[in-house]
Short mmCIF file of C-alpha atoms in Angstrom, two decimals:
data_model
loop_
_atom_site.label_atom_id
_atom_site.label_comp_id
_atom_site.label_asym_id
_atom_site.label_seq_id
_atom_site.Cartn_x
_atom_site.Cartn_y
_atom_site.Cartn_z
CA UNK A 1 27.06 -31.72 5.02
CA UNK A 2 27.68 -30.79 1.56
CA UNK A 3 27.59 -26.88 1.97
CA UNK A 4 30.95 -25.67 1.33
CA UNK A 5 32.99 -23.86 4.15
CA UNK A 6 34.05 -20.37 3.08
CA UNK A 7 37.39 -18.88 4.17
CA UNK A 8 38.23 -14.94 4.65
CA UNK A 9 42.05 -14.76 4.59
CA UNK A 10 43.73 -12.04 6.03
CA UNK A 11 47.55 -11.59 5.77
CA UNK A 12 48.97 -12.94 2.34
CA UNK A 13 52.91 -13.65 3.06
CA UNK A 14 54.67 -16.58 3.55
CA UNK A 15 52.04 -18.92 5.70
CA UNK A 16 48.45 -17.03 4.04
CA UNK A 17 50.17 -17.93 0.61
CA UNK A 18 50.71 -21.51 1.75
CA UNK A 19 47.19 -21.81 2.83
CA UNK A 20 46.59 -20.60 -0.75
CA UNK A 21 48.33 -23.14 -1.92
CA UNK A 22 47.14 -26.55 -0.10
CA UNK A 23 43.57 -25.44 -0.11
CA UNK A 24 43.27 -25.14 -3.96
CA UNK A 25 46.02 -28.11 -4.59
CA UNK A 26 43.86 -30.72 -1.90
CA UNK A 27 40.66 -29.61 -2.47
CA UNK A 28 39.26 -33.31 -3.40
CA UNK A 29 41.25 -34.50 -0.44
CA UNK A 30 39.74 -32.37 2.07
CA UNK A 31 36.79 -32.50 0.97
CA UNK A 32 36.59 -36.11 1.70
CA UNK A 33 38.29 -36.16 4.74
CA UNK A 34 35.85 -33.02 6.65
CA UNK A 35 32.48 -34.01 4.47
CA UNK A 36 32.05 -30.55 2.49
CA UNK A 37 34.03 -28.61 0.36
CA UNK A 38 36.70 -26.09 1.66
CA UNK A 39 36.72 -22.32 -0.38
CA UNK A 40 38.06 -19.18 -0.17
CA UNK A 41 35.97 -16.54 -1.32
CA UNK A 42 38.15 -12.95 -0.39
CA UNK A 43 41.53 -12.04 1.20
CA UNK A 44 43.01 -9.41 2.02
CA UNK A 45 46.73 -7.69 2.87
CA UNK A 46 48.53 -4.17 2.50
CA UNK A 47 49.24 -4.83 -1.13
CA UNK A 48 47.09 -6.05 -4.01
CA UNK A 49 49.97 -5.90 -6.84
CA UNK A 50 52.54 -7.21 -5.15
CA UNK A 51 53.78 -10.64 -6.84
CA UNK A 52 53.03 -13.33 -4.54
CA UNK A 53 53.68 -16.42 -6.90
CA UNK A 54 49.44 -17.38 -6.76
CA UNK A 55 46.53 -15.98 -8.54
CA UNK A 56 44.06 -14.23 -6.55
CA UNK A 57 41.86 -12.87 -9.17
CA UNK A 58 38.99 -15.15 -8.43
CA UNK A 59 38.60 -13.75 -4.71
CA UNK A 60 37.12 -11.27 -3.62
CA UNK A 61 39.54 -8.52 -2.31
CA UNK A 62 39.11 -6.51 0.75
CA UNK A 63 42.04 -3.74 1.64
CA UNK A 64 40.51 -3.79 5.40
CA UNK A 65 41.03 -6.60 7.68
CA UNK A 66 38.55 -5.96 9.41
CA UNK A 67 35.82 -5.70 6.29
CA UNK A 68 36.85 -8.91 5.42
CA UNK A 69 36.04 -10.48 8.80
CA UNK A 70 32.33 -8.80 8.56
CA UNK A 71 31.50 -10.21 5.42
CA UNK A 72 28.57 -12.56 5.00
CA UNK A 73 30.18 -15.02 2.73
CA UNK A 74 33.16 -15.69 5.44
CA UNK A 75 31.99 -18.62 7.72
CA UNK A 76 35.84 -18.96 8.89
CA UNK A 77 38.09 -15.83 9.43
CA UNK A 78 41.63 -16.76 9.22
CA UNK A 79 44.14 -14.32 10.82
CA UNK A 80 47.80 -14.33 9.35
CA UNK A 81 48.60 -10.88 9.88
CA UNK A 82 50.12 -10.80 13.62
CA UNK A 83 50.92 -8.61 16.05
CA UNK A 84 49.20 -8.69 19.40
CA UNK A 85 47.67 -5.30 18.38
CA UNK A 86 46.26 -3.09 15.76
CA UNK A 87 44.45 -4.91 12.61
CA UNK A 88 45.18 -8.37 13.68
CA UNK A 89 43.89 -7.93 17.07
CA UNK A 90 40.89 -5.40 15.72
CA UNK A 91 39.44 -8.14 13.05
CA UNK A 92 39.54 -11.10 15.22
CA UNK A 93 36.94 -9.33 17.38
CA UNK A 94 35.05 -7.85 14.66
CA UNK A 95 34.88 -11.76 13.27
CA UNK A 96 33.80 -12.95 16.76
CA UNK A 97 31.49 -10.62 17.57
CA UNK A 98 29.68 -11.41 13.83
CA UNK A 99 29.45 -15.05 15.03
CA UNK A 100 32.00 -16.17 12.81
CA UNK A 101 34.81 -19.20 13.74
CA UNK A 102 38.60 -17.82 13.98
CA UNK A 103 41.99 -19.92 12.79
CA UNK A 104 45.10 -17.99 13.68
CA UNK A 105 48.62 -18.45 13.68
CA UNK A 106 49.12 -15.69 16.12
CA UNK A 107 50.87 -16.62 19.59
CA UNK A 108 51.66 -12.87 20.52
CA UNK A 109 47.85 -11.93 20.26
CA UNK A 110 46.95 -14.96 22.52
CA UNK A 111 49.74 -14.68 24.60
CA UNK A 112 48.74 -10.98 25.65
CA UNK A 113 44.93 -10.93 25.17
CA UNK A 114 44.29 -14.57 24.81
CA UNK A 115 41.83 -14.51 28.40
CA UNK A 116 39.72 -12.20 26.66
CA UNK A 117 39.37 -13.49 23.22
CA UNK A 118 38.48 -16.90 24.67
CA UNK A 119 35.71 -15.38 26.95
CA UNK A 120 34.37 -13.61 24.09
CA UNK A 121 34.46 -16.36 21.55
CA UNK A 122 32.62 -18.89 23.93
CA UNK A 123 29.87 -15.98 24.72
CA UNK A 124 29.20 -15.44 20.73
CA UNK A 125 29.28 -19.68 20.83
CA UNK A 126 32.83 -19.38 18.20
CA UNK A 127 35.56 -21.69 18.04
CA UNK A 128 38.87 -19.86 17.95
CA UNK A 129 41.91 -22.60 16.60
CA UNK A 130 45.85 -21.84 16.89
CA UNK A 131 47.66 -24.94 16.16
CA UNK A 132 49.92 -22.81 13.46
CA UNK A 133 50.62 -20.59 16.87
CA UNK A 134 53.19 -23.02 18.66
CA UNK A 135 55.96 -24.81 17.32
CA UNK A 136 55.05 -24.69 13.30
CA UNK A 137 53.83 -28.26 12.11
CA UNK A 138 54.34 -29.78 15.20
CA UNK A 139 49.79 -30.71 16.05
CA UNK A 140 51.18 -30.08 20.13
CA UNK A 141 47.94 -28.14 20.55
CA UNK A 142 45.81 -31.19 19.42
CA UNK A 143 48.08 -33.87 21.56
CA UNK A 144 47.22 -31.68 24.83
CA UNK A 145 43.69 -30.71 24.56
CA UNK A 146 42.90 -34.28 22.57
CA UNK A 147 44.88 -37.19 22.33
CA UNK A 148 46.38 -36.14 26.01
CA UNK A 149 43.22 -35.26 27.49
CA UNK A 150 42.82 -38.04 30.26
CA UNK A 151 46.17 -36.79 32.10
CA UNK A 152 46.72 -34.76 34.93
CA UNK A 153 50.33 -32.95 32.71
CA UNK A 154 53.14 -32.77 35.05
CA UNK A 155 55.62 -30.59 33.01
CA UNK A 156 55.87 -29.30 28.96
CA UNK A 157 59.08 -28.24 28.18
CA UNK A 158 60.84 -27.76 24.78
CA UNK A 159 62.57 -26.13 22.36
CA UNK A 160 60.21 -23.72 20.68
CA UNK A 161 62.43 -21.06 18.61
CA UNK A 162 64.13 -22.51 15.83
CA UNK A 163 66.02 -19.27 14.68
CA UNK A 164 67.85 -19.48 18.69
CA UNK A 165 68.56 -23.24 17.79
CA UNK A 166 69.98 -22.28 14.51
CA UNK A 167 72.40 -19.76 16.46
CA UNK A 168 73.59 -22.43 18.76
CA UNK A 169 74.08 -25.28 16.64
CA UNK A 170 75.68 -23.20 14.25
CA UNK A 171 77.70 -21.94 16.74
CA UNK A 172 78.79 -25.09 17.90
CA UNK A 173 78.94 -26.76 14.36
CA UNK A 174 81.11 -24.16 12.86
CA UNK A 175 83.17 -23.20 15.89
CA UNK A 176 81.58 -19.14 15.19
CA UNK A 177 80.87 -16.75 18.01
CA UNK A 178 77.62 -15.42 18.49
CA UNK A 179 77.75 -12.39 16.49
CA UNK A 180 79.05 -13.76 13.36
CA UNK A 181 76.31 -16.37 13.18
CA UNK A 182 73.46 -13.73 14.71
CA UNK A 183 74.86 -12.07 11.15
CA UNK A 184 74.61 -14.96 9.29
CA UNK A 185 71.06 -15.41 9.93
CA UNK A 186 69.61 -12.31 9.63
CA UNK A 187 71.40 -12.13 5.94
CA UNK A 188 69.25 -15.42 5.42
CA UNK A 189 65.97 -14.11 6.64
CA UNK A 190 65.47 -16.35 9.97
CA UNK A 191 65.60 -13.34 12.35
CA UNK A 192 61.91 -11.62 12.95
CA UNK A 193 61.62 -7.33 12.00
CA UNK A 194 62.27 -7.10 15.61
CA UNK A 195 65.47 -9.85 16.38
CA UNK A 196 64.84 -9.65 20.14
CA UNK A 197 61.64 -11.22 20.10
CA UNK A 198 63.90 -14.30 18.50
CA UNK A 199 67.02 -14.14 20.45
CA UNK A 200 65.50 -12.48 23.41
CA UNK A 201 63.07 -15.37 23.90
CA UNK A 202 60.16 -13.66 23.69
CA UNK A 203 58.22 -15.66 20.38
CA UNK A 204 59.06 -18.99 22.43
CA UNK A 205 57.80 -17.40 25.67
CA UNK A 206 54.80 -16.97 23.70
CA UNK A 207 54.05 -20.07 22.64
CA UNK A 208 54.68 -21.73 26.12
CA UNK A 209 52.61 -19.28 27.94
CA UNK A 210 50.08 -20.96 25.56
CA UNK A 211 51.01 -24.26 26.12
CA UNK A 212 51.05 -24.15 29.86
CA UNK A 213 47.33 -22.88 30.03
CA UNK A 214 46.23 -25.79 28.06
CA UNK A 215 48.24 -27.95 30.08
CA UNK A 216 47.64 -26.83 33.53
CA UNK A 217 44.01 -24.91 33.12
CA UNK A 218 45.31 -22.36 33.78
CA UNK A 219 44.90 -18.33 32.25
CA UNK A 220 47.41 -17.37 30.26
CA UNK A 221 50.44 -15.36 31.94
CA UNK A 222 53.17 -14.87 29.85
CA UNK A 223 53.91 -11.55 31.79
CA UNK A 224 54.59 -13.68 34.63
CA UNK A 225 57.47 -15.66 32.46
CA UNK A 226 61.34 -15.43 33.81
CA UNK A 227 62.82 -14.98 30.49
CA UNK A 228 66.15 -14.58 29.45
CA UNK A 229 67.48 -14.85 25.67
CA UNK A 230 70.98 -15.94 24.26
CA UNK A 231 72.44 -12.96 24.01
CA UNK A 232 74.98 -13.95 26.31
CA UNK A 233 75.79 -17.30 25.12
CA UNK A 234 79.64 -17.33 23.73
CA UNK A 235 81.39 -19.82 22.16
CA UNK A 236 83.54 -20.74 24.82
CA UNK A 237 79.87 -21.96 26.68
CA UNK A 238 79.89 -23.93 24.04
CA UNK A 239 82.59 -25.57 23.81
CA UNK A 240 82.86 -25.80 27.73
CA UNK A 241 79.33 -27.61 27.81
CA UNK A 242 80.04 -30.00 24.92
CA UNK A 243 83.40 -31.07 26.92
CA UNK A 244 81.17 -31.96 29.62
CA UNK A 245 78.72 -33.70 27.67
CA UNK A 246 76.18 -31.44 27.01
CA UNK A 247 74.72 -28.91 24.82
CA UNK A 248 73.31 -25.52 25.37
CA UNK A 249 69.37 -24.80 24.42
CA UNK A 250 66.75 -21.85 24.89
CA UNK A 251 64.61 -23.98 26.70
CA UNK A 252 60.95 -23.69 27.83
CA UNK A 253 59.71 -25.42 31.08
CA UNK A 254 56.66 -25.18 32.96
CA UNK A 255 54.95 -26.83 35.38
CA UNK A 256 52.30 -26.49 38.37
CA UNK A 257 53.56 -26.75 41.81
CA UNK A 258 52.44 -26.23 44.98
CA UNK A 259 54.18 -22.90 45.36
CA UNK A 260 52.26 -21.85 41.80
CA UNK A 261 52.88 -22.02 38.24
CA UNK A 262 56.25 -21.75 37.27
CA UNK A 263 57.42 -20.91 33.52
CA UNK A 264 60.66 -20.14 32.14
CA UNK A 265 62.22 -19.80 28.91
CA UNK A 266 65.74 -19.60 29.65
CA UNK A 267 69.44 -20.96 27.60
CA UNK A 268 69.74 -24.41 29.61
CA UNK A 269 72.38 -27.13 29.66
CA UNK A 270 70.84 -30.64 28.10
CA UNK A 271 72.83 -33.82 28.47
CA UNK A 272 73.72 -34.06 24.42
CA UNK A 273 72.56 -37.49 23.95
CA UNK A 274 69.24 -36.51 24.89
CA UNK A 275 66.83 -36.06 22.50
CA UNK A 276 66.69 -32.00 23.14
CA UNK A 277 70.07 -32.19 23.05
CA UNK A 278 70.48 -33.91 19.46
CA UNK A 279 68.00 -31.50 18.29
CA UNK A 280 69.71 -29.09 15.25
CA UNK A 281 69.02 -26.18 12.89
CA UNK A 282 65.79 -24.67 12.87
CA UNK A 283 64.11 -27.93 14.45
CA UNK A 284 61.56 -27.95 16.97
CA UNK A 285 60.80 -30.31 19.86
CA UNK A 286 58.30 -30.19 22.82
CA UNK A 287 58.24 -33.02 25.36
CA UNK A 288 55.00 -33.41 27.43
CA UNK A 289 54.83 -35.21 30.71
CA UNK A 290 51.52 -36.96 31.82
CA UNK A 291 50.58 -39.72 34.65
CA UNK A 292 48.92 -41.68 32.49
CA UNK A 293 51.47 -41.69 29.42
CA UNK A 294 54.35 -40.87 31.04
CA UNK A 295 56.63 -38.86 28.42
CA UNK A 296 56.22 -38.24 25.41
CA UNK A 297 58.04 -36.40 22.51
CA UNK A 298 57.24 -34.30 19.44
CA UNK A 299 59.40 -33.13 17.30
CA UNK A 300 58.88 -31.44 13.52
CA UNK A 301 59.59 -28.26 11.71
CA UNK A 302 58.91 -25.10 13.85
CA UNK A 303 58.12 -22.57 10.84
CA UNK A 304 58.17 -22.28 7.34
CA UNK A 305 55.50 -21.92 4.52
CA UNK A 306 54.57 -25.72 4.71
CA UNK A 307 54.71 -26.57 8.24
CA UNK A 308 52.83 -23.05 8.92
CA UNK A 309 50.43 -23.47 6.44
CA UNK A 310 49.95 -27.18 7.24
CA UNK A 311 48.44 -26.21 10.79
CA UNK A 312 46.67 -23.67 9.86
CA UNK A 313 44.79 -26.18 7.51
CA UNK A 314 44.77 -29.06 9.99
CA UNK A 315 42.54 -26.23 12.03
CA UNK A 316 40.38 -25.68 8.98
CA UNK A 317 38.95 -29.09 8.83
CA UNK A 318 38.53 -29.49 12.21
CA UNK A 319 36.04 -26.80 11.92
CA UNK A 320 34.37 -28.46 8.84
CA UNK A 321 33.90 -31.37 10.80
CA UNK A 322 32.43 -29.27 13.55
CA UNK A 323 34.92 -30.23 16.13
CA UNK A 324 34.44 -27.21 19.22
CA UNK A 325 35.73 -26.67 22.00
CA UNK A 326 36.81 -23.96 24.37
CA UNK A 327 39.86 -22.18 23.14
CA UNK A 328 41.98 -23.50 25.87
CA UNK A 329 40.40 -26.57 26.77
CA UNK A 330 37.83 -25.73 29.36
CA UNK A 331 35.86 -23.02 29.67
CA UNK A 332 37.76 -19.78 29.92
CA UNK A 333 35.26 -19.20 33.26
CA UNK A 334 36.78 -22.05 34.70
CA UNK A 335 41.01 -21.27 33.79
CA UNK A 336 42.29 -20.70 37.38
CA UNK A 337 44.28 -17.79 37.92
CA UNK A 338 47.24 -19.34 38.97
CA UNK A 339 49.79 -17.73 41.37
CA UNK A 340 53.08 -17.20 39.27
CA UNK A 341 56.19 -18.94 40.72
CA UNK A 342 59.83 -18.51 39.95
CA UNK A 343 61.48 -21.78 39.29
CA UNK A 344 63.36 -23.14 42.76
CA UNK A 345 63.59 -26.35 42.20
CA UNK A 346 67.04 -27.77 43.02
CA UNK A 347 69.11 -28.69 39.47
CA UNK A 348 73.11 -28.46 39.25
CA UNK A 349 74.43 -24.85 37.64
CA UNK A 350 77.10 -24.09 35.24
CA UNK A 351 78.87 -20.40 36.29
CA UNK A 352 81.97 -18.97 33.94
CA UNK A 353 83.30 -15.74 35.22
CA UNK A 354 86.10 -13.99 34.39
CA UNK A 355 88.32 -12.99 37.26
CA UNK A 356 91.22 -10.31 37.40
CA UNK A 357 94.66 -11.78 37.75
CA UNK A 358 94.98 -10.74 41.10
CA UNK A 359 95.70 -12.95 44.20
CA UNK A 360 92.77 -14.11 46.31
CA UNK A 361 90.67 -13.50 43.74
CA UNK A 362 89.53 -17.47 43.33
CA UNK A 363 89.06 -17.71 47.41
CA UNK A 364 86.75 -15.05 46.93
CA UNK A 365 84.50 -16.66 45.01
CA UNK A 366 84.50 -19.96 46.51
CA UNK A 367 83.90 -17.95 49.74
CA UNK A 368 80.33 -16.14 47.89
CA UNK A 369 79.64 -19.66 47.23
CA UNK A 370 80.14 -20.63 50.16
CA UNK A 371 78.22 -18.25 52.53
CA UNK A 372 75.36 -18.90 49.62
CA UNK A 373 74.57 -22.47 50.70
CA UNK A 374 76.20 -23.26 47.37
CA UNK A 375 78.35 -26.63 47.04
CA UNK A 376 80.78 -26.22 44.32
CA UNK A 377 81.00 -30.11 42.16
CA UNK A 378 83.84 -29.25 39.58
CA UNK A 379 85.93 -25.92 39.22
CA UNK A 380 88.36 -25.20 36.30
CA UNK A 381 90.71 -22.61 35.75
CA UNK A 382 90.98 -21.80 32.10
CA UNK A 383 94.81 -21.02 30.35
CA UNK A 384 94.56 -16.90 30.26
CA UNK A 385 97.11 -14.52 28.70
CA UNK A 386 96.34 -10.96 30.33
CA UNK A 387 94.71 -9.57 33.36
CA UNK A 388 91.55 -11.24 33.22
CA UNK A 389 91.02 -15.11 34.10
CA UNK A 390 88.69 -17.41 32.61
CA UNK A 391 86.72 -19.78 35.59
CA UNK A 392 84.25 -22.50 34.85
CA UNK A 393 82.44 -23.32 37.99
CA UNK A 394 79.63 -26.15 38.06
CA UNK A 395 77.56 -26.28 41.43
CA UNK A 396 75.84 -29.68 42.57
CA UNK A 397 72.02 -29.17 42.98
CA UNK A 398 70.95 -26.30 44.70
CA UNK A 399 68.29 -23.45 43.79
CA UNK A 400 68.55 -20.53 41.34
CA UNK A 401 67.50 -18.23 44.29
CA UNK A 402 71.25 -18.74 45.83
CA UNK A 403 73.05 -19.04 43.08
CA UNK A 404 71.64 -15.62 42.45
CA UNK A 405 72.54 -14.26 45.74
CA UNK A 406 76.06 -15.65 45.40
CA UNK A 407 76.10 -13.83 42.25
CA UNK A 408 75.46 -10.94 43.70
CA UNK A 409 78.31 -11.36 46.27
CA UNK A 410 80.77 -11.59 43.46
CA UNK A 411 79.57 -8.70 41.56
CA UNK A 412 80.69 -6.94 45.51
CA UNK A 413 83.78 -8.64 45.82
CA UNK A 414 85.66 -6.34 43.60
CA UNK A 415 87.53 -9.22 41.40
CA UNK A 416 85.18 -9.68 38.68
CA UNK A 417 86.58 -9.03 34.90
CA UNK A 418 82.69 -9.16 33.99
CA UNK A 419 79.19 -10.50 34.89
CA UNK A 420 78.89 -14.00 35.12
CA UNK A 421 76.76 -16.40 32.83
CA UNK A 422 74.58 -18.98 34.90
CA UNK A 423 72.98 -21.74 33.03
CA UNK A 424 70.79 -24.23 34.47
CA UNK A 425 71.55 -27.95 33.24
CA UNK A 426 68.25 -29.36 32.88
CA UNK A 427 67.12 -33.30 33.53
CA UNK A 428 65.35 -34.00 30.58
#
């Protein structure tokens, strides 16, 4: 096919300049590799004047998002504007519902509406692509629903925010607490407009809602998701964890049991010599379990204008070699609604409290442990000057479901200095 494929882009920052970029610089080169020409014939964003280091003057311009999707010289409507609602959300339908083929780098849309969008995109016969949407230049998407295809996938798990992996080996690197480095990279840009959706977990619960529907055939749930973000993570977890050998990670897991699907995106403990353990900076990873291939591991650069734009590319040829099929997979008719599931299988926990000086107060705990069905491996008593004790507790296997209700206990037993951290330490 020599007709070229035309591109709308909507959303000019970091990424839609990118895509600027490689699609003018390798225009010979992927034009031989997809069998017609790749263009771009309008774009669009808040700001026309605004420097953005790349001529636009030979596209069209549209100020409306949603214009741009309508317009009969777009064959592909590329979304780069995010946010699961408003313009983002509003053009991507308009585009479907003209017949045109989406590529979009938005896991928060998906995550949310990403049932619907698939429904209507098969209806209007569309292909909607999101490679860019999980874990930057990492082609996960592509492994699962391709290369992956003949296995029944036991687990995906990973590490899927590299701004939360910058914290912690920063953290751990530098010997800073939490809020000094939390500082350190919002003055260097990592951190999104809203930092919880980093820190809180939220952008990797995203992407892993995504993940596990692909994986499982499943419909999306990421409302279903126990998440919890590193807010809480201090250096002394740090330290404490590397001393035993490990280090700490927001990690993603999720897997289909018989009790449901269970997905979490939670700070874990990973044996450090482990490949999610030797993971650093802004790195991401995502291992994928299968019967026929056993385990395997991908690891790359989770954001960034190359990686980013790299995907979002990578999704643009496989359109101009007419590569479809369902956004997910399989049909979004046949995605089960799967029953959610919090995570209860056994693993060992790490607990630090901090205890008033006061006596009894250890017995206490062991007791809530106790009475909790929970068997206590190793207990330390950290060197304390003041009222307040430092405890490191770390349980042999037992379920997050008692270690919560031992919790609990303590918070009743009147000797707690503060709330204690629980961390999972993950077999990986």
């Amino acid at each position: 096919m020599t007709t070229p494929l035309r591109l709308g882009i909507a959303g000019l920052g970091t990424v839609g300049v990118g895509v600027v970029k490689i699609i003018r610089q390798k225009a010979n080169l992927l034009a031989q590799r997809t069998g017609r020409p790749i263009v771009i014939t309008a774009v669009s964003a808040r700001s026309k004047d605004k420097d953005r280091g790349v001529s636009l003057d030979q596209y069209a311009w549209e100020t409306d998002p949603v214009a741009l999707a309508k317009r009969d010289d777009v064959d592909v409507f590329i979304e780069l504007i995010g946010g699961d609602e408003g313009p983002a959300k509003d053009a991507i339908e308009a585009a479907i519902a003209a017949g045109k083929d989406v590529v979009t780098a938005n896991k928060a849309l998906l995550a949310h509406h990403g049932q619907a969008i698939a429904a209507s995109a098969e209806d209007k016969g569309c292909v909607v692509r999101y490679e860019a949407a999980v874990a930057g230049g990492i082609p996960v998407i592509k492994a699962l629903t391709e290369g992956l295809a003949g296995n029944d996938v036991s687990r995906v798990m990973g590490v899927m925010n590299g701004t939360c992996n910058y914290i912690l080996t920063r953290m751990q690197d530098a010997g800073l607490p939490y809020n000094e480095v939390f500082a350190e990279a919002d003055a260097l840009g990592y951190l999104e407009a809203d930092p919880n959706l980093d820190v809180g977990g939220i952008d990797a619960g995203h992407k892993l809602a995504l993940l596990a529907s692909i994986a499982f055939g499943t419909q999306v749930s990421f409302d279903k998701m126990e998440l919890e973000g590193i807010q809480r993570i201090a250096i002394e977890d740090i330290n404490l964890a590397a001393e035993m050998g490990f280090k700490i990670k927001l990690l993603g897991v999720a897997q289909l049991t018989g009790r449901g699907l269970e997905q979490r995106m939670t700070p874990c403990l990973v044996p450090e010599d482990s490949p999610l353990g030797q993971l650093k900076g802004g790195t991401n990873m995502v291992v994928i379990e299968g019967d026929a291939v056993e385990q395997i591991v991908l690891r790359g650069p989770g954001a960034g204008e190359g990686p980013t734009a790299s995907a979002v590319v990578g999704d643009i040829c496989d359109v101009a070699r007419g590569v479809r099929y369902p956004t997910f997979g399989v049909p979004a008719a046949e995605l089960t609604k799967a029953t959610p599931a919090h995570s209860n299988s056994p693993a060992p926990y790490y607990l630090r409290m901090s205890l008033l000086d006061r006596p009894g107060a250890l017995a206490k705990i062991a007791t809530a442990l106790g009475e909790t069905g929970v068997s206590i491996d190793r207990m330390r008593q950290r060197h304390h000057d003041g009222s307040a004790a430092p405890v490191l507790i770390v349980t042999h296997k037992t379920q997050r479901s008692a270690v919560n209700d031992a919790i609990a206990l303590m918070q009743d037993s009147g000797v707690l200095a503060s709330d204690p951290v629980a961390l999972r330490i993950e077999t990986v």
